[in-house]
CSV table of C-alpha atoms and ligand atoms in Angstrom, one decimal:
chain,number,residue,atom,x,y,z
V,976,MET,CA,17.4,64.4,34.9
V,977,GLN,CA,16.1,61.2,36.5
V,978,ARG,CA,15.3,58.8,33.7
V,979,HIS,CA,14.0,55.8,35.5
V,980,ILE,CA,10.6,57.1,36.6
V,981,GLN,CA,7.8,55.6,34.7
V,982,HIS,CA,6.4,58.7,33.1
V,983,GLY,CA,7.9,61.7,31.2
V,984,PRO,CA,10.7,61.1,28.8
V,985,ILE,CA,11.4,57.6,27.5
V,986,ASN,CA,13.9,55.7,29.6
V,987,LEU,CA,17.0,55.7,27.4
V,988,ASP,CA,18.8,53.2,29.5
V,989,THR,CA,16.4,50.4,28.5
V,990,PRO,CA,17.4,48.1,25.7
V,991,ILE,CA,16.3,48.9,22.2
V,992,ARG,CA,12.9,47.5,21.7
V,993,PHE,CA,12.3,47.9,17.9
V,994,ASN,CA,15.3,46.7,15.9
V,995,ASP,CA,13.9,45.2,12.7
V,996,ALA,CA,16.3,44.7,9.8
V,997,LEU,CA,16.0,47.3,7.0
V,998,PRO,CA,14.0,46.1,4.1
V,999,ASP,CA,15.4,46.7,0.6
V,1000,GLU,CA,12.1,48.1,-0.7
V,1001,VAL,CA,8.7,49.1,0.7
V,1002,ASP,CA,5.8,51.1,-0.5
V,1003,ILE,CA,6.3,53.8,2.1
V,1004,VAL,CA,9.0,54.8,4.6
V,1005,VAL,CA,7.8,56.8,7.6
V,1006,ILE,CA,10.4,59.1,9.1
V,1007,GLY,CA,10.0,59.7,12.8
V,1008,GLY,CA,8.7,57.6,15.6
V,1009,GLY,CA,6.6,60.1,17.5
V,1010,ILE,CA,2.8,59.9,17.8
V,1011,VAL,CA,2.3,61.2,14.3
V,1012,GLY,CA,4.8,58.8,12.6
V,1013,VAL,CA,3.7,55.8,14.6
V,1014,SER,CA,0.0,56.5,13.9
V,1015,SER,CA,0.7,57.1,10.2
V,1016,ALA,CA,2.6,53.8,10.0
V,1017,LEU,CA,-0.3,52.0,11.7
V,1018,PHE,CA,-3.0,53.3,9.4
V,1019,LEU,CA,-0.8,52.9,6.3
V,1020,ALA,CA,-0.4,49.2,7.2
V,1021,ASN,CA,-4.1,48.9,7.8
V,1022,ALA,CA,-4.6,50.3,4.3
V,1023,GLY,CA,-2.5,47.5,2.9
V,1024,PHE,CA,0.8,49.3,2.3
V,1025,SER,CA,4.2,47.8,3.1
V,1026,VAL,CA,5.7,50.2,5.6
V,1027,SER,CA,9.1,50.8,7.2
V,1028,LEU,CA,9.3,53.2,10.2
V,1029,MET,CA,12.7,54.9,11.0
V,1030,GLU,CA,13.5,56.6,14.3
V,1031,LYS,CA,16.8,58.2,14.9
V,1032,GLY,CA,16.6,57.7,18.7
V,1033,ARG,CA,13.9,55.8,20.5
V,1034,ILE,CA,10.2,55.5,19.8
V,1035,ALA,CA,8.5,58.6,21.4
V,1036,CYS,CA,11.8,59.8,22.7
V,1037,GLU,CA,11.1,63.5,21.9
V,1038,GLN,CA,7.9,65.5,22.2
V,1039,SER,CA,5.7,62.4,22.1
V,1040,SER,CA,6.7,61.1,25.6
V,1041,ARG,CA,7.3,64.6,27.1
V,1042,ASN,CA,3.9,66.2,26.6
V,1043,TRP,CA,1.1,66.8,29.2
V,1044,GLY,CA,-1.0,63.9,27.8
V,1045,TRP,CA,-4.1,66.0,27.2
V,1046,ILE,CA,-6.4,64.7,24.4
V,1047,ARG,CA,-8.1,67.9,23.9
V,1048,GLN,CA,-11.0,69.0,21.6
V,1049,HIS,CA,-11.6,72.1,23.8
V,1050,GLY,CA,-10.3,75.4,22.5
V,1051,ARG,CA,-9.2,73.9,19.1
V,1052,ASP,CA,-8.7,75.7,15.9
V,1053,ALA,CA,-12.0,75.4,14.0
V,1054,ASP,CA,-10.5,73.4,11.1
V,1055,GLU,CA,-8.7,71.0,13.5
V,1056,LEU,CA,-11.8,70.3,15.6
V,1057,PRO,CA,-13.6,67.8,13.3
V,1058,ILE,CA,-10.3,65.9,13.0
V,1059,MET,CA,-9.7,66.0,16.7
V,1060,MET,CA,-13.2,64.8,17.5
V,1061,HIS,CA,-12.6,61.9,15.2
V,1062,ALA,CA,-9.1,61.3,16.8
V,1063,SER,CA,-10.8,61.2,20.2
V,1064,ARG,CA,-12.9,58.2,19.0
V,1065,LEU,CA,-9.8,56.6,17.5
V,1066,TRP,CA,-8.0,56.8,20.9
V,1067,GLU,CA,-10.9,54.8,22.3
V,1068,GLU,CA,-10.4,52.1,19.7
V,1069,LEU,CA,-6.6,52.2,19.9
V,1070,ASP,CA,-6.8,51.8,23.7
V,1071,ALA,CA,-9.0,48.7,23.3
V,1072,ALA,CA,-6.6,47.3,20.6
V,1073,THR,CA,-3.6,47.7,22.9
V,1074,SER,CA,-5.5,46.2,25.8
V,1075,GLY,CA,-5.6,49.5,27.7
V,1076,LYS,CA,-1.9,50.2,27.3
V,1077,THR,CA,-2.4,53.8,26.1
V,1078,ALA,CA,-4.3,54.5,29.4
V,1079,PHE,CA,-6.8,56.6,27.5
V,1080,LYS,CA,-9.5,58.0,29.8
V,1081,ARG,CA,-12.2,60.6,29.3
V,1082,GLY,CA,-12.0,62.7,32.4
V,1083,GLY,CA,-12.9,66.1,30.8
V,1084,ILE,CA,-10.9,69.3,30.2
V,1085,MET,CA,-11.7,72.5,32.0
V,1086,TYR,CA,-10.5,76.0,31.1
V,1087,LEU,CA,-10.8,77.9,34.4
V,1088,ALA,CA,-11.2,81.7,34.6
V,1089,SER,CA,-10.2,83.9,37.5
V,1090,THR,CA,-11.5,87.2,36.0
V,1091,ARG,CA,-14.5,88.2,33.9
V,1092,ALA,CA,-12.1,89.1,31.0
V,1093,GLN,CA,-10.7,85.6,31.0
V,1094,MET,CA,-14.2,84.1,31.1
V,1095,ASP,CA,-15.3,86.2,28.1
V,1096,LYS,CA,-12.3,84.9,26.2
V,1097,ARG,CA,-13.1,81.3,27.1
V,1098,GLU,CA,-16.8,81.7,26.2
V,1099,SER,CA,-15.9,83.2,22.8
V,1100,TRP,CA,-14.8,79.7,21.6
V,1101,LEU,CA,-18.2,78.1,22.4
V,1102,GLU,CA,-19.7,79.0,19.0
V,1103,ILE,CA,-17.2,76.7,17.3
V,1104,ALA,CA,-18.0,73.9,19.8
V,1105,LYS,CA,-21.7,74.4,19.0
V,1106,GLN,CA,-21.2,74.2,15.3
V,1107,HIS,CA,-19.8,70.7,15.8
V,1108,GLN,CA,-22.2,69.6,18.5
V,1109,LEU,CA,-19.3,69.2,20.9
V,1110,ASP,CA,-20.4,68.8,24.6
V,1111,THR,CA,-18.5,72.0,25.8
V,1112,ARG,CA,-20.5,74.0,28.3
V,1113,ILE,CA,-20.1,77.0,30.7
V,1114,LEU,CA,-19.7,76.3,34.4
V,1115,THR,CA,-20.4,78.8,37.1
V,1116,ALA,CA,-18.2,79.0,40.2
V,1117,ASP,CA,-20.5,76.7,42.1
V,1118,GLN,CA,-20.6,74.2,39.2
V,1119,VAL,CA,-16.8,74.3,39.1
V,1120,ALA,CA,-16.8,73.4,42.8
V,1121,GLU,CA,-18.9,70.4,42.1
V,1122,HIS,CA,-16.1,69.0,39.9
V,1123,ILE,CA,-12.9,70.3,41.5
V,1124,GLN,CA,-12.4,69.9,45.3
V,1125,GLN,CA,-10.8,72.9,46.9
V,1126,GLY,CA,-10.1,73.4,50.5
V,1127,GLU,CA,-10.8,76.4,52.8
V,1128,GLY,CA,-9.4,79.7,51.7
V,1129,ALA,CA,-8.5,78.5,48.2
V,1130,HIS,CA,-8.0,80.7,45.1
V,1131,LYS,CA,-11.5,81.2,43.6
V,1132,TRP,CA,-12.4,80.8,40.0
V,1133,ILE,CA,-15.4,82.7,38.7
V,1134,GLY,CA,-16.3,80.0,36.2
V,1135,ALA,CA,-15.0,77.8,33.5
V,1136,THR,CA,-15.7,76.2,30.1
V,1137,TYR,CA,-15.7,72.4,30.3
V,1138,THR,CA,-15.7,69.6,27.8
V,1139,PRO,CA,-16.5,66.3,29.6
V,1140,SER,CA,-15.7,64.1,26.5
V,1141,ASP,CA,-12.1,65.3,26.5
V,1142,GLY,CA,-9.5,62.9,27.8
V,1143,ARG,CA,-5.9,62.0,28.5
V,1144,ALA,CA,-3.5,59.2,28.0
V,1145,GLU,CA,0.0,58.3,29.3
V,1146,PRO,CA,2.2,59.4,26.4
V,1147,TRP,CA,5.4,57.6,27.4
V,1148,GLN,CA,3.6,54.2,27.3
V,1149,ALA,CA,0.9,55.0,24.7
V,1150,VAL,CA,3.1,55.6,21.7
V,1151,PRO,CA,5.4,52.5,22.1
V,1152,ALA,CA,2.2,50.5,22.6
V,1153,LEU,CA,0.8,51.8,19.3
V,1154,CYS,CA,4.1,51.1,17.7
V,1155,GLY,CA,3.9,47.5,18.9
V,1156,LEU,CA,0.5,47.4,17.2
V,1157,ALA,CA,1.9,48.7,14.0
V,1158,GLN,CA,4.8,46.2,14.1
V,1159,ALA,CA,2.2,43.4,14.6
V,1160,LYS,CA,0.5,44.6,11.5
V,1161,GLY,CA,3.7,44.1,9.5
V,1162,VAL,CA,5.5,47.5,9.8
V,1163,THR,CA,9.2,47.1,10.2
V,1164,VAL,CA,10.4,49.5,12.9
V,1165,THR,CA,14.0,50.4,13.4
V,1166,GLU,CA,15.2,52.6,16.3
V,1167,ASN,CA,18.6,54.2,16.4
V,1168,CYS,CA,18.4,54.7,12.6
V,1169,ALA,CA,18.4,58.2,11.2
V,1170,VAL,CA,17.2,59.1,7.8
V,1171,ARG,CA,19.8,61.3,6.2
V,1172,ALA,CA,18.3,62.3,2.9
V,1173,PHE,CA,15.9,61.5,0.1
V,1174,GLU,CA,17.2,60.2,-3.2
V,1175,VAL,CA,15.4,62.1,-5.8
V,1176,THR,CA,15.5,61.8,-9.6
V,1177,ASN,CA,13.8,64.4,-11.8
V,1178,GLY,CA,11.7,65.5,-8.8
V,1179,ASN,CA,10.6,62.0,-8.0
V,1180,LEU,CA,11.4,60.2,-4.8
V,1181,GLN,CA,13.4,57.0,-5.5
V,1182,SER,CA,14.6,55.9,-2.0
V,1183,VAL,CA,15.2,57.1,1.5
V,1184,VAL,CA,18.8,57.2,2.6
V,1185,THR,CA,19.4,56.0,6.1
V,1186,GLU,CA,22.6,55.7,8.1
V,1187,LYS,CA,22.3,51.9,7.7
V,1188,GLY,CA,21.6,51.9,3.9
V,1189,ASN,CA,18.9,52.9,1.4
V,1190,ILE,CA,15.3,51.8,1.2
V,1191,LYS,CA,13.7,52.0,-2.2
V,1192,CYS,CA,10.2,53.4,-1.9
V,1193,GLY,CA,7.5,55.1,-3.9
V,1194,GLN,CA,6.5,57.4,-1.0
V,1195,ALA,CA,7.8,58.7,2.3
V,1196,VAL,CA,6.0,60.3,5.2
V,1197,LEU,CA,8.1,63.0,6.9
V,1198,ALA,CA,6.9,63.2,10.6
V,1199,ALA,CA,10.2,64.2,12.2
V,1200,GLY,CA,8.7,66.8,14.6
V,1201,THR,CA,11.2,69.7,15.2
V,1202,TRP,CA,13.7,68.2,12.7
V,1203,SER,CA,11.4,68.1,9.7
V,1204,SER,CA,12.5,71.6,8.4
V,1205,LEU,CA,16.2,70.6,8.6
V,1206,LEU,CA,15.8,67.5,6.4
V,1207,LEU,CA,13.7,69.5,3.9
V,1208,GLN,CA,16.2,72.4,3.9
V,1209,ARG,CA,18.9,69.9,2.8
V,1210,HIS,CA,16.8,69.5,-0.4
V,1211,GLY,CA,16.2,73.2,-0.9
V,1212,VAL,CA,12.7,73.2,0.5
V,1213,SER,CA,11.9,75.9,3.1
V,1214,ILE,CA,9.1,75.8,5.7
V,1215,PRO,CA,8.8,78.4,8.5
V,1216,GLN,CA,8.9,75.9,11.3
V,1217,LEU,CA,10.3,76.9,14.7
V,1218,SER,CA,10.7,75.2,18.0
V,1219,VAL,CA,10.2,76.4,21.6
V,1220,ARG,CA,11.2,74.7,24.9
V,1221,SER,CA,8.4,73.8,27.3
V,1222,SER,CA,8.9,72.4,30.8
V,1223,VAL,CA,6.8,70.1,32.9
V,1224,SER,CA,7.0,68.8,36.5
V,1225,ALA,CA,5.5,65.7,38.1
V,1226,THR,CA,4.1,65.5,41.6
V,1227,ALA,CA,4.2,62.5,43.8
V,1228,PRO,CA,0.9,60.6,44.1
V,1229,MET,CA,-1.7,62.5,46.1
V,1230,PRO,CA,-5.5,62.4,46.7
V,1231,GLU,CA,-7.7,63.1,43.7
V,1232,ILE,CA,-9.1,66.7,43.5
V,1233,PHE,CA,-10.2,66.4,39.9
V,1234,GLY,CA,-9.9,63.4,37.6
V,1235,GLY,CA,-9.5,65.4,34.4
V,1236,ASN,CA,-7.2,68.1,33.1
V,1237,ALA,CA,-7.5,71.7,33.9
V,1238,GLY,CA,-5.7,75.0,33.6
V,1239,ASP,CA,-6.1,78.7,34.5
V,1240,GLU,CA,-4.0,81.7,33.7
V,1241,THR,CA,-1.1,80.5,36.0
V,1242,MET,CA,-1.0,76.7,36.1
V,1243,ALA,CA,-2.2,73.6,34.2
V,1244,PHE,CA,-2.5,70.2,35.7
V,1245,ARG,CA,-3.6,66.7,34.8
V,1246,ARG,CA,-4.2,63.6,36.9
V,1247,ARG,CA,-1.8,60.8,35.9
V,1248,ALA,CA,-2.7,57.1,36.0
V,1249,ASP,CA,-0.3,56.5,38.9
V,1250,GLY,CA,-2.1,59.1,41.1
V,1251,GLY,CA,0.3,62.0,40.7
V,1252,TYR,CA,-0.2,65.1,38.7
V,1253,ASN,CA,1.7,66.6,35.8
V,1254,ILE,CA,1.8,70.4,36.4
V,1255,SER,CA,3.2,73.3,34.4
V,1256,ILE,CA,3.1,77.0,34.2
V,1257,SER,CA,0.4,77.8,31.7
V,1258,ALA,CA,1.5,79.0,28.3
V,1259,GLN,CA,5.2,79.6,28.9
V,1260,HIS,CA,8.0,78.7,26.6
V,1261,ASP,CA,11.5,79.6,25.5
V,1262,LEU,CA,12.6,80.5,22.0
V,1263,TYR,CA,16.3,80.2,21.2
V,1264,ILE,CA,17.4,82.7,18.5
V,1265,GLY,CA,19.0,80.9,15.6
V,1266,PRO,CA,19.2,81.4,11.8
V,1267,GLY,CA,15.7,79.9,11.3
V,1268,VAL,CA,14.2,82.5,13.6
V,1269,LEU,CA,15.8,85.3,11.6
V,1270,ARG,CA,14.8,83.8,8.3
V,1271,HIS,CA,11.2,83.4,9.2
V,1272,VAL,CA,10.7,86.3,11.6
V,1273,LEU,CA,8.2,88.2,9.3
V,1274,LYS,CA,5.9,85.2,9.0
V,1275,TRP,CA,5.9,84.8,12.7
V,1276,LEU,CA,5.2,88.5,13.6
V,1277,PRO,CA,1.4,88.3,13.7
V,1278,VAL,CA,1.4,85.4,16.2
V,1279,ALA,CA,4.4,86.6,18.1
V,1280,SER,CA,2.8,90.0,18.7
V,1281,LYS,CA,-0.2,88.2,20.2
V,1282,HIS,CA,1.7,85.9,22.4
V,1283,TRP,CA,5.0,87.7,23.1
V,1284,ARG,CA,4.3,87.7,26.9
V,1285,ASP,CA,4.3,83.8,26.9
V,1286,THR,CA,7.7,83.7,25.2
V,1287,ARG,CA,11.1,84.2,26.7
V,1288,PHE,CA,13.8,84.8,24.2
V,1289,ARG,CA,17.2,83.0,24.7
V,1290,SER,CA,20.2,84.1,22.8
V,1291,ASN,CA,21.5,80.8,21.6
V,1292,ALA,CA,20.4,77.1,21.5
V,1293,PRO,CA,22.6,74.5,23.0
V,1294,GLN,CA,25.0,72.8,20.5
V,1295,ASN,CA,23.5,70.4,17.9
V,1296,TYR,CA,19.9,71.7,18.3
V,1297,PRO,CA,18.1,71.9,15.0
V,1298,ASP,CA,18.3,75.7,14.9
V,1299,HIS,CA,21.8,76.1,16.4
V,1300,TRP,CA,24.0,78.5,14.4
V,1301,LYS,CA,26.6,75.8,13.7
V,1302,THR,CA,24.2,72.9,12.9
V,1303,ASN,CA,24.9,71.7,9.3
V,1304,ARG,CA,22.3,72.7,6.8
V,1305,THR,CA,23.8,70.5,4.1
V,1306,TRP,CA,25.6,67.2,4.3
V,1307,ALA,CA,26.5,64.3,2.0
V,1308,GLU,CA,24.5,61.1,2.0
V,1309,ASP,CA,27.5,59.1,3.3
V,1310,GLU,CA,28.3,61.7,6.0
V,1311,THR,CA,27.1,61.8,9.6
V,1312,SER,CA,23.9,63.9,9.6
V,1313,PRO,CA,22.7,66.4,12.3
V,1314,PHE,CA,20.1,63.8,13.3
V,1315,GLU,CA,22.8,61.3,14.4
V,1316,ARG,CA,24.6,64.0,16.3
V,1317,MET,CA,21.5,64.5,18.4
V,1318,ARG,CA,19.9,61.1,18.8
V,1319,VAL,CA,17.5,62.4,21.4
V,1320,LEU,CA,16.7,66.1,21.8
V,1321,ASP,CA,16.5,66.2,25.6
V,1322,PRO,CA,16.3,69.9,26.7
V,1323,LYS,CA,17.2,70.8,30.2
V,1324,PRO,CA,14.0,71.8,31.9
V,1325,ASP,CA,13.6,75.3,33.3
V,1326,THR,CA,13.1,74.6,37.0
V,1327,SER,CA,13.3,78.2,38.1
V,1328,LYS,CA,9.5,78.4,38.2
V,1329,ASN,CA,9.1,75.2,40.3
V,1330,GLU,CA,8.6,77.0,43.5
V,1331,THR,CA,6.0,79.3,41.9
V,1332,LEU,CA,4.3,76.2,40.6
V,1333,ARG,CA,4.2,74.6,44.0
V,1334,GLN,CA,2.8,77.8,45.6
V,1335,ALA,CA,0.2,78.1,42.8
V,1336,PHE,CA,-0.9,74.5,43.4
V,1337,ALA,CA,-1.1,75.0,47.2
V,1338,ALA,CA,-3.1,78.3,46.7
V,1339,ARG,CA,-5.6,76.3,44.6
V,1340,PHE,CA,-5.6,73.2,46.8
V,1341,PRO,CA,-4.7,74.3,50.3
V,1342,GLN,CA,-6.0,71.0,51.7
V,1343,LEU,CA,-3.1,69.3,49.9
V,1344,GLY,CA,-0.4,71.9,50.5
V,1345,LYS,CA,2.7,72.4,48.4
V,1346,PRO,CA,3.3,69.2,46.4
V,1347,THR,CA,6.5,67.2,46.3
V,1348,LEU,CA,7.9,67.4,42.8
V,1349,THR,CA,9.5,64.1,41.9
V,1350,HIS,CA,11.1,65.3,38.7
V,1351,SER,CA,11.0,67.8,35.8
V,1352,TRP,CA,11.6,67.5,32.1
V,1353,ALA,CA,11.3,69.6,28.9
V,1354,GLY,CA,10.5,69.1,25.3
V,1355,MET,CA,11.0,71.2,22.1
V,1356,ILE,CA,7.6,72.0,20.6
V,1357,ASP,CA,7.7,72.4,16.8
V,1358,ALA,CA,5.2,75.0,15.6
V,1359,MET,CA,4.1,76.8,12.4
V,1360,PRO,CA,3.4,80.6,12.3
V,1361,ASP,CA,-0.4,80.0,12.2
V,1362,ILE,CA,-0.3,77.4,15.0
V,1363,VAL,CA,-1.7,74.6,12.8
V,1364,PRO,CA,0.4,71.9,11.1
V,1365,ILE,CA,1.3,71.2,7.5
V,1366,VAL,CA,-0.4,67.9,6.3
V,1367,ASP,CA,0.1,67.8,2.6
V,1368,ARG,CA,2.3,66.5,-0.2
V,1369,VAL,CA,5.6,68.4,-0.7
V,1370,PRO,CA,5.3,70.0,-4.2
V,1371,ALA,CA,9.1,69.9,-4.9
V,1372,ILE,CA,9.6,66.2,-4.2
V,1373,ASP,CA,7.0,63.9,-5.7
V,1374,GLY,CA,6.3,61.1,-3.3
V,1375,VAL,CA,7.0,62.9,0.0
V,1376,ILE,CA,4.0,63.6,2.4
V,1377,LEU,CA,4.8,66.1,5.1
V,1378,VAL,CA,3.0,66.0,8.4
V,1379,THR,CA,4.6,68.3,10.9
V,1380,GLY,CA,4.3,71.5,12.9
V,1381,MET,CA,1.8,70.1,15.3
V,1382,SER,CA,2.2,73.4,17.3
V,1383,GLY,CA,1.9,72.0,20.8
V,1384,HIS,CA,-1.2,69.9,20.4
V,1385,GLY,CA,-0.2,67.0,18.2
V,1386,PHE,CA,-0.4,64.2,20.8
V,1387,GLY,CA,-4.2,64.2,21.0
V,1388,ILE,CA,-4.8,64.7,17.3
V,1389,GLY,CA,-1.9,62.4,16.2
V,1390,PRO,CA,-4.0,59.3,15.4
V,1391,GLY,CA,-6.4,61.5,13.4
V,1392,PHE,CA,-3.7,62.9,11.1
V,1393,GLY,CA,-2.1,59.4,10.9
V,1394,GLU,CA,-5.4,58.1,9.4
V,1395,ILE,CA,-5.5,61.1,7.1
V,1396,VAL,CA,-1.9,60.4,5.9
V,1397,ALA,CA,-2.9,56.9,4.9
V,1398,LYS,CA,-5.7,58.4,2.8
V,1399,ILE,CA,-3.4,60.9,1.2
V,1400,ALA,CA,-0.9,58.1,0.4
V,1401,ALA,CA,-3.7,56.1,-1.2
V,1402,ARG,CA,-4.9,59.2,-3.1
V,1403,ASN,CA,-8.3,58.8,-1.5
V,1404,PRO,CA,-10.5,61.6,-0.2
V,1405,THR,CA,-9.6,62.4,3.5
V,1406,GLY,CA,-13.2,63.1,4.6
V,1407,PHE,CA,-12.0,66.4,6.1
V,1408,GLU,CA,-11.5,70.0,4.9
V,1409,MET,CA,-7.7,70.0,4.5
V,1410,ASP,CA,-7.1,73.4,2.8
V,1411,ARG,CA,-6.0,75.0,6.1
V,1412,PHE,CA,-3.1,72.5,6.4
V,1413,ARG,CA,-1.8,72.9,2.8
V,1414,PHE,CA,1.9,73.2,2.2
V,1415,SER,CA,1.6,76.3,-0.1
V,1416,ARG,CA,-0.1,78.6,2.4
V,1417,PHE,CA,3.2,80.2,3.5
V,1418,SER,CA,4.2,81.1,-0.1
V,1419,ASP,CA,1.0,81.6,-2.1
V,1420,GLY,CA,0.4,85.1,-0.8
V,1421,SER,CA,-2.6,84.2,1.3
V,1422,LYS,CA,-3.0,86.0,4.7
V,1423,LEU,CA,-2.1,83.7,7.6
V,1424,ARG,CA,-4.8,83.1,10.0
V,1425,PRO,CA,-3.3,82.3,13.5
V,1426,GLY,CA,-5.1,79.5,15.4
V,1427,PRO,CA,-5.4,79.4,19.1
V,1428,SER,CA,-2.2,79.5,21.1
V,1429,ILE,CA,0.4,76.7,21.4
E,59,LIG,C1,5.9,70.0,27.4
E,59,LIG,C2,4.9,69.6,26.2
E,59,LIG,C3,3.6,69.5,26.5
E,59,LIG,C4,2.7,69.2,25.5
E,59,LIG,N1,1.4,68.9,25.8
E,59,LIG,C5,0.6,68.4,24.9
E,59,LIG,C6,-0.7,67.9,25.3
E,59,LIG,O1,-1.1,67.9,26.4
E,59,LIG,N2,-1.6,67.5,24.3
E,59,LIG,C7,-1.2,67.4,23.0
E,59,LIG,O2,-2.0,67.1,22.1
E,59,LIG,N3,0.1,67.8,22.6
E,59,LIG,C8,1.0,68.3,23.5
E,59,LIG,N4,2.2,68.6,23.2
E,59,LIG,C9,2.6,68.6,21.8
E,59,LIG,C10,2.9,67.1,21.4
E,59,LIG,O3,3.7,66.5,22.2
E,59,LIG,C11,3.5,67.1,20.0
E,59,LIG,O4,2.7,68.0,19.1
E,59,LIG,C12,3.5,65.8,19.4
E,59,LIG,O5,4.1,64.9,20.2
E,59,LIG,C13,4.3,65.8,18.1
E,59,LIG,O6,4.4,64.5,17.6
E,59,LIG,P1,5.3,64.3,16.3
E,59,LIG,O7,5.3,62.8,16.1
E,59,LIG,O8,5.0,65.2,15.2
E,59,LIG,O9,6.8,64.7,16.8
E,59,LIG,P2,7.8,64.1,17.8
E,59,LIG,O10,7.1,63.5,19.0
E,59,LIG,O11,8.8,65.2,18.1
E,59,LIG,O12,8.5,62.9,17.0
E,59,LIG,C14,9.4,63.1,15.9
E,59,LIG,C15,10.4,62.0,16.0
E,59,LIG,O13,11.1,62.0,14.8
E,59,LIG,C16,12.5,61.6,15.1
E,59,LIG,N5,13.3,62.0,14.0
E,59,LIG,C17,13.6,63.3,13.7
E,59,LIG,N6,14.4,63.4,12.6
E,59,LIG,C18,14.6,62.1,12.2
E,59,LIG,C19,15.4,61.5,11.1
E,59,LIG,N7,16.1,62.3,10.3
E,59,LIG,N8,15.4,60.2,11.0
E,59,LIG,C20,14.7,59.4,11.9
E,59,LIG,N9,14.0,59.9,12.9
E,59,LIG,C21,13.9,61.3,13.1
E,59,LIG,C22,12.7,62.2,16.4
E,59,LIG,O14,13.8,61.6,17.1
E,59,LIG,C23,11.4,62.1,17.1
E,59,LIG,O15,11.3,60.9,17.9
E,59,LIG,C24,3.2,69.0,24.2
E,59,LIG,C25,4.5,69.1,23.9
E,59,LIG,C26,5.4,69.4,24.9
E,59,LIG,C27,6.9,69.4,24.6
């Protein structure tokens, strides 16, 4: 993998940027320096809490720098949509507060349809958009052509659904910029420092145990992405979180054919700030079979049966992955934890579909031809069986707030949940209906209601 290109995974060869000394005591420790942990730390600091943010590798080194960069309201789960609409406004404010470093831009998101059946499926979501006065609308083939420039003989779409107020940002630079903002508000941020455990007495959180010492705290926010379930498992708490690999490729800069983000049944693309495109095969991911998959298979059956075509099953995860057979599930506080053994989860991308991707791009934009792909990367997407996250207190450990399982769409909504976390920590009303995101839904006998796909 080429690491020096200025988009995609964080460049691990650059010097550590956030290296604050560990405080002895804070109000709240945030675990994980992805978009969710960083946003939580920022809003917690705004709310007046003293905060320490711990990241085992580098800020945004996992999913939060590897994603497509879509800030998407379009096609959201009905309960996520109000939070996402609010998050979209927050992105605007955060971009201003970072002097444009997030590169947030509203260029719209278009879900393109090549067949009537696909169009019907896309249109079926419009009722949810209407309920929330979102600006999503249906486009005919001619209207699509007014937005997306296609050359002679191009693949034709019969229509699309389109949300002009949707946007994008450059993940690899946005999250470190937001972290800089949090640090300027007083958050101590320490990269290369894994949290190994919670110190708990009589069910109450006392401190967070890191590889560099303990931090006393009244509360902790667990925003560790794909690693959250492993840390909880050490404390006897089970959540049915699984992870899938998803791969992305970047094109060299080329003329603008559409300034926003779009996808059809084959390919998704978005214009980057440097004039290139991030392109991916739509809805395709790899699931490595491990003990977590076997343990939670029944909970996953409803969604798996709906999306099995998008999933390729792999027999075994590479060593030290969270759900590898030999990854430790228990360890002592003074022992190297699995989080230190894998500072940065950097999956090898699946490049076997790159030629298909180039052909699909050229079929849609023959005037541009097959694009030059400068590089490819992958990320492990953490997901819950109903494709919406858990954002709630952990019942078994008083003081721990869990915000994880973003299910493939946490970049855009991250600031929204970050602000909600600060309200939960302060025991204030969140202003949103949060029942859908409750911790207990996987164990209280209620029927899971799968949201839209990852
Ligand atoms: C290829 C791909 C495309 C995607 N496209 C989009 C998109 O277009 N739009 C969108 O909204 N979402 C998208 N997503 C999903 C989005 O990236 C994630 O939902 C989001 O980044 C999750 O953020 P997070 O902070 O929860 O987790 P992460 O970004 O994974 O961050 C968790 C962090 O916690 C750290 N950590 C873990 N354990 C510990 C520990 N014990 N101690 C200290 N630190 C720890 C990790 O090192 C990591 O940096 C995509 C994801 C991928 C992989």
